[in-house]
CSV table of C-alpha atoms in Angstrom, one decimal:
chain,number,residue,atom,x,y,z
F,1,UNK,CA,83.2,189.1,282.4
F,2,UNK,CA,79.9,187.4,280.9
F,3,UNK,CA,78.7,190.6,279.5
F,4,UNK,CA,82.3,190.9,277.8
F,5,UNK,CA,82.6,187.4,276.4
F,6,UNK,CA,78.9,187.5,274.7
F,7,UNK,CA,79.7,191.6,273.4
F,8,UNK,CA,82.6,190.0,271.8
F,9,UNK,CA,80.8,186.8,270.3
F,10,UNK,CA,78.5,189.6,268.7
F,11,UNK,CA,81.0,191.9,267.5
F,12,UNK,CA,82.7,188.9,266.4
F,13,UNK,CA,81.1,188.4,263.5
F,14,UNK,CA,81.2,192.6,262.5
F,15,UNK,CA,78.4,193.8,260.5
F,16,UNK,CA,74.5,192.9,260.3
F,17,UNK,CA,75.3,191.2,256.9
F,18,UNK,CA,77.8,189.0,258.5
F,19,UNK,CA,75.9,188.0,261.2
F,20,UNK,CA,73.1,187.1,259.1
F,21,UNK,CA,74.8,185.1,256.7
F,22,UNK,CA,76.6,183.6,260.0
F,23,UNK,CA,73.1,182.3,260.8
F,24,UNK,CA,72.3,181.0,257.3
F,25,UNK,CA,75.0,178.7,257.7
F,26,UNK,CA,74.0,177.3,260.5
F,27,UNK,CA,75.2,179.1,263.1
F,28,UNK,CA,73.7,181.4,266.1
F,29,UNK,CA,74.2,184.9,267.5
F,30,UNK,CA,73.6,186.0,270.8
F,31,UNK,CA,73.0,189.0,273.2
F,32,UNK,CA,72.9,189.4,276.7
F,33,UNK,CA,70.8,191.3,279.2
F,34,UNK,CA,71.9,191.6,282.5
F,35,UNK,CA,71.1,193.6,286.0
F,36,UNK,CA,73.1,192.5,288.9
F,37,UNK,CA,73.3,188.7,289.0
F,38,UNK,CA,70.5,188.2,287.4
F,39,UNK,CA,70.7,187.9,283.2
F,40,UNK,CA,68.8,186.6,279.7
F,41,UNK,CA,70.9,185.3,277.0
F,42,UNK,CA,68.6,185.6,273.9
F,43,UNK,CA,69.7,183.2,270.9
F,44,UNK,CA,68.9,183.9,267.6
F,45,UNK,CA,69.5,180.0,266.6
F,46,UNK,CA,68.7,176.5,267.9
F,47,UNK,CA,67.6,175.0,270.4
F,48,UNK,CA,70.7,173.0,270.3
F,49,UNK,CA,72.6,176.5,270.9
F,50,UNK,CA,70.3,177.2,273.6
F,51,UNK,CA,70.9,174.4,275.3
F,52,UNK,CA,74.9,174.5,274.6
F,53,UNK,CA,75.3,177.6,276.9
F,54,UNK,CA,74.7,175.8,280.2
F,55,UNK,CA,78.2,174.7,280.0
F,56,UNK,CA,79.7,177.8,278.5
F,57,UNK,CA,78.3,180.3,281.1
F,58,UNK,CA,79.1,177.9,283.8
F,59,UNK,CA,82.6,178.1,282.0
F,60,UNK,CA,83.1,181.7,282.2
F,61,UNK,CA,81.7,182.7,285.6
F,62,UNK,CA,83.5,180.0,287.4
F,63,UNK,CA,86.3,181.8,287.9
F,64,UNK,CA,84.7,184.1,289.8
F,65,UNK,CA,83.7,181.5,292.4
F,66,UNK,CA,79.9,181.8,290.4
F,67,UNK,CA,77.4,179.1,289.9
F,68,UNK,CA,74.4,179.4,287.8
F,69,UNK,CA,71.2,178.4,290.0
F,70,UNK,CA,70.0,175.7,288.3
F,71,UNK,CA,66.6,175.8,290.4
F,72,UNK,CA,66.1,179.4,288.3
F,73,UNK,CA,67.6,179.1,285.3
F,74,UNK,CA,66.0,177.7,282.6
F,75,UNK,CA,65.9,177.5,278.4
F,76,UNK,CA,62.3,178.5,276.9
F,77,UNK,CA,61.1,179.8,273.5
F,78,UNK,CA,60.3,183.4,273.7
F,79,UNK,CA,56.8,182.2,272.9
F,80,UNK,CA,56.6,180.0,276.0
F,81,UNK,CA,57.5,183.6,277.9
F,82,UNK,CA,59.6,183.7,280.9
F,83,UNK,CA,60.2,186.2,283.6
F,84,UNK,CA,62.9,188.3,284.8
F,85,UNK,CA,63.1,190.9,287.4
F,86,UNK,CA,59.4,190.6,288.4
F,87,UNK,CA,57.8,190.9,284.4
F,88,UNK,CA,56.5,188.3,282.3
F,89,UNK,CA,58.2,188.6,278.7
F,90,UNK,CA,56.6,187.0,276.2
F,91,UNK,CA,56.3,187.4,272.5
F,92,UNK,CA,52.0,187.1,271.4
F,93,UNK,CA,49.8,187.6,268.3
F,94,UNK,CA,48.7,191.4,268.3
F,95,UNK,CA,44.7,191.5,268.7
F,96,UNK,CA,43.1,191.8,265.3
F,97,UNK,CA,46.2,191.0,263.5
F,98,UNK,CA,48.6,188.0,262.4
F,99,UNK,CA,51.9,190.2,263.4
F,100,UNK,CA,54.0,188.9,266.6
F,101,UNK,CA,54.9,191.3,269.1
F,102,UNK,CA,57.4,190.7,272.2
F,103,UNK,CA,55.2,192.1,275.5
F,104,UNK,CA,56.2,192.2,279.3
F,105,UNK,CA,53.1,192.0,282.1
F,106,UNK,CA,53.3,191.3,285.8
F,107,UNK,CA,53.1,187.7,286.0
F,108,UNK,CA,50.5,185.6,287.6
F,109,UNK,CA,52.8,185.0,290.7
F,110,UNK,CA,53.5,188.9,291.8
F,111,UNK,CA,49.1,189.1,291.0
F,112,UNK,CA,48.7,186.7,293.4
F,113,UNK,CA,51.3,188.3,296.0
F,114,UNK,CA,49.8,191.7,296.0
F,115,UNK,CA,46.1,190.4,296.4
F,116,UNK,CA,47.5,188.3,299.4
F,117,UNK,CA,48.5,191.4,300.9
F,118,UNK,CA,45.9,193.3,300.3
F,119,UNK,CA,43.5,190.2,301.3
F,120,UNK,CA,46.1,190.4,304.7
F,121,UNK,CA,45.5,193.7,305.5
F,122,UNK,CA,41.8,194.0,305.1
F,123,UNK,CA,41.5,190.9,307.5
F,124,UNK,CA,43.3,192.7,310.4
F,125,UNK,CA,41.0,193.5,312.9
F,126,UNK,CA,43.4,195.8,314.8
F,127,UNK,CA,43.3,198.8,312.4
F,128,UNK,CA,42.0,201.7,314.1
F,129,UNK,CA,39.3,202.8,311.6
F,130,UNK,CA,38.9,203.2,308.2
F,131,UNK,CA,41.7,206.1,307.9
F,132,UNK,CA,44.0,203.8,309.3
F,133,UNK,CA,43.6,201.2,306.5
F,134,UNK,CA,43.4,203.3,304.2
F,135,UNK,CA,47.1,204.8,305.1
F,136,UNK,CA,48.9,201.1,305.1
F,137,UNK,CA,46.5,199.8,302.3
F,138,UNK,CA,47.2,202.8,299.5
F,139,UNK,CA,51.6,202.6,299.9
F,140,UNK,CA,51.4,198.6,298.9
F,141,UNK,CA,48.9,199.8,296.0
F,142,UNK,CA,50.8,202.8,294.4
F,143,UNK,CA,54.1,200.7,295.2
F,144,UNK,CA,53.3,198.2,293.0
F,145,UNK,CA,51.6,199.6,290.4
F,146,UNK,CA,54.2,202.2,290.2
F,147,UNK,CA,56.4,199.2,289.6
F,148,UNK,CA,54.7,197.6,286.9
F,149,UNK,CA,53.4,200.7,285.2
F,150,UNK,CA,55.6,200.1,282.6
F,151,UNK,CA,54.1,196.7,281.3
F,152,UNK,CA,51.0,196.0,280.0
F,153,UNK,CA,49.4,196.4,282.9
F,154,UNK,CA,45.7,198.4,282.7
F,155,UNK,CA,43.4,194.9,282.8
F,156,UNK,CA,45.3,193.9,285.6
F,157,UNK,CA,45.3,197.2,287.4
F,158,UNK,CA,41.8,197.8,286.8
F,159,UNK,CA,41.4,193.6,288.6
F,160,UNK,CA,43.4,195.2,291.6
F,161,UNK,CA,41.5,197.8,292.0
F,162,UNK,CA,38.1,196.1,292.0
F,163,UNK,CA,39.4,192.9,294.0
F,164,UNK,CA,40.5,195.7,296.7
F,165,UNK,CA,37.3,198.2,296.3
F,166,UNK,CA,35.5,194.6,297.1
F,167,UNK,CA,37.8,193.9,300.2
F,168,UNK,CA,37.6,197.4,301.9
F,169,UNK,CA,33.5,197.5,301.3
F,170,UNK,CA,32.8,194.1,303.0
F,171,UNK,CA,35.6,195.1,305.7
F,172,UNK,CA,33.4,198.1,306.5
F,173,UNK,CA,30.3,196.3,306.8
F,174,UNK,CA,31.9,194.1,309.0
F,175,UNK,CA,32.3,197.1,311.1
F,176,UNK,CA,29.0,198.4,310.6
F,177,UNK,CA,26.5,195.5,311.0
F,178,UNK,CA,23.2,195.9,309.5
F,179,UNK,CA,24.3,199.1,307.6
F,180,UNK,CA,22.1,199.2,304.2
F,181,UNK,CA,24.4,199.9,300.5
F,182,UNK,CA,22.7,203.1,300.3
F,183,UNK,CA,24.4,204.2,303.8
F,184,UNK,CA,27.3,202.4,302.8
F,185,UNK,CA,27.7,204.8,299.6
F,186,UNK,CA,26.1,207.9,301.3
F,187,UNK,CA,28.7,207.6,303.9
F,188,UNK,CA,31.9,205.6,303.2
F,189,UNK,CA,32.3,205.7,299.2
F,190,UNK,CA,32.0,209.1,298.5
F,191,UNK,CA,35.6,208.9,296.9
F,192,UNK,CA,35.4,210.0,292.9
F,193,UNK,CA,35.5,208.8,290.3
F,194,UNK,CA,34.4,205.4,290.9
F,195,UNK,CA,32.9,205.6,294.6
F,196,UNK,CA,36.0,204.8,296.1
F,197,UNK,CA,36.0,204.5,300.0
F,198,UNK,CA,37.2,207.9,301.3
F,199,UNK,CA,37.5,209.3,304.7
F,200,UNK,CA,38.4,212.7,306.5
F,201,UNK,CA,40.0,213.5,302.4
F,202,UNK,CA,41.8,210.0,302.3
F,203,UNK,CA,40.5,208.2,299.4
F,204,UNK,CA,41.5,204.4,298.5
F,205,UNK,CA,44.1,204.8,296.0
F,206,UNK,CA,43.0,204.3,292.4
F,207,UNK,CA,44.5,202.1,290.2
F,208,UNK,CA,43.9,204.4,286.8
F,209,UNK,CA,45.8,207.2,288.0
F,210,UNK,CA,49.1,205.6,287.3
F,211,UNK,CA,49.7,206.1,283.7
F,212,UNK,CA,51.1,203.2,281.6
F,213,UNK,CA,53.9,204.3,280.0
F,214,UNK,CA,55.1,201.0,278.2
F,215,UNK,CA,58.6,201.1,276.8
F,216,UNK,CA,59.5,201.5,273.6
F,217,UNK,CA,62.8,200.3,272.3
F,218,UNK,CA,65.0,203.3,271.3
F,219,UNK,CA,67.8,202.1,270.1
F,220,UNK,CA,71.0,204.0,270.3
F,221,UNK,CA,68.8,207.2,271.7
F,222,UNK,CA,68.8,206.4,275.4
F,223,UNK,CA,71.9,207.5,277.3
F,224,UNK,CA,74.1,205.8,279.1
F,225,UNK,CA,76.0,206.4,281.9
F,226,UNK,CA,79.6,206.1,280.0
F,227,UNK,CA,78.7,207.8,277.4
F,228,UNK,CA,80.8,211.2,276.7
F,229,UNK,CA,80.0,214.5,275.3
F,230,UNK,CA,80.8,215.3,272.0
């Protein structure tokens, strides 16, 4: 129902042309983005139209017994960036130039959750040996990044991977008192590249192997599910 009433406020006004000169008079267009409950409404327009939609979505979903969460919801400037299912979006001067360009990264917060867990596990003095932090330690790694391989993600990737190299070195030494760096590399880090820990073949999982592939907009090239042969 909310992804019907803003398609028809956009088709509404019919052509490009129309909806420019729609804007020129004052007016605003919009366009929704939606997965599951959770959605952006992007306004080409005021901050005054921004702000106007509080009442209009809470208009149209409340006969479906919806509310919107006013504790998550909020109107920014695509400048000020926001974040929706688990990526920052934000729109920042390209390096080197004066052009804008709209960019999605994992956000400080899900940083910060990852290294907890990764500070977490290294902590645990229950693990059996080094194989057997290895093998919970690399899932959590390759989950995420597989997550956020999408985004601009390699500085931050490349942070995770030293912040746990870091982690799983001093949790070894902690294991091996009085063991000097040169033992510590002859026998614990012989992973490559990078003298990653590694143990009977199992190597800390490494950051750089997970391709960024950040998307690209496509427009009317990427399938859909409804759409029909021709």
């Amino acid at each position: 129902m909310l992804d019907e009433h803003f398609c028809a406020k956009w088709d509404a006004h019919g052509s490009p042309y129309r909806r420019e000169a729609h804007r020129k008079r004052g007016g605003a267009t919009y366009r929704i983005i939606r997965y599951a409950d959770d959605f952006v409404i992007m306004v080409a327009g005021t901050k005054a139209h921004a702000d106007a939609l509080w009442d209009e979505v809470a208009e149209v979903i409340a006969p479906l017994g919806l509310k919107i969460s006013v504790a998550k919801s909020r109107v920014c400037h695509l400048d000020e960036g926001f974040d929706f299912l688990g990526f920052r979006i934000q729109r920042r001067q390209r390096k080197g130039t004066t052009k804008m360009s709209v960019y999605t990264y994992p956000p400080k917060k899900s940083l910060l959750s990852i290294l907890g867990k990764v500070r977490a596990l290294t902590r645990r003095s229950e693990h059996h040996g080094l194989a057997d932090l290895l093998g919970r330690l690399n899932p959590v790694l390759r989950g995420w990044c597989n997550y956020f391989r999408h985004g601009v993600s390699k500085a931050t990737f490349g942070y995770l991977d030293a912040f746990t190299w870091h982690r799983v070195t001093q949790w070894i030494r902690k294991r091996h008192p009085g063991i000097t760096w040169r033992d510590l590399y002859r026998r614990f880090l012989t992973g490559r590249p990078g003298n990653q820990p590694e143990v009977n073949g199992t190597t800390m999982f490494d950051t750089a192997t997970i391709p960024i592939t950040r998307y690209r907009w496509r427009a009317s090239n990427i399938p859909t599910p409804w759409a029909t042969a021709a």
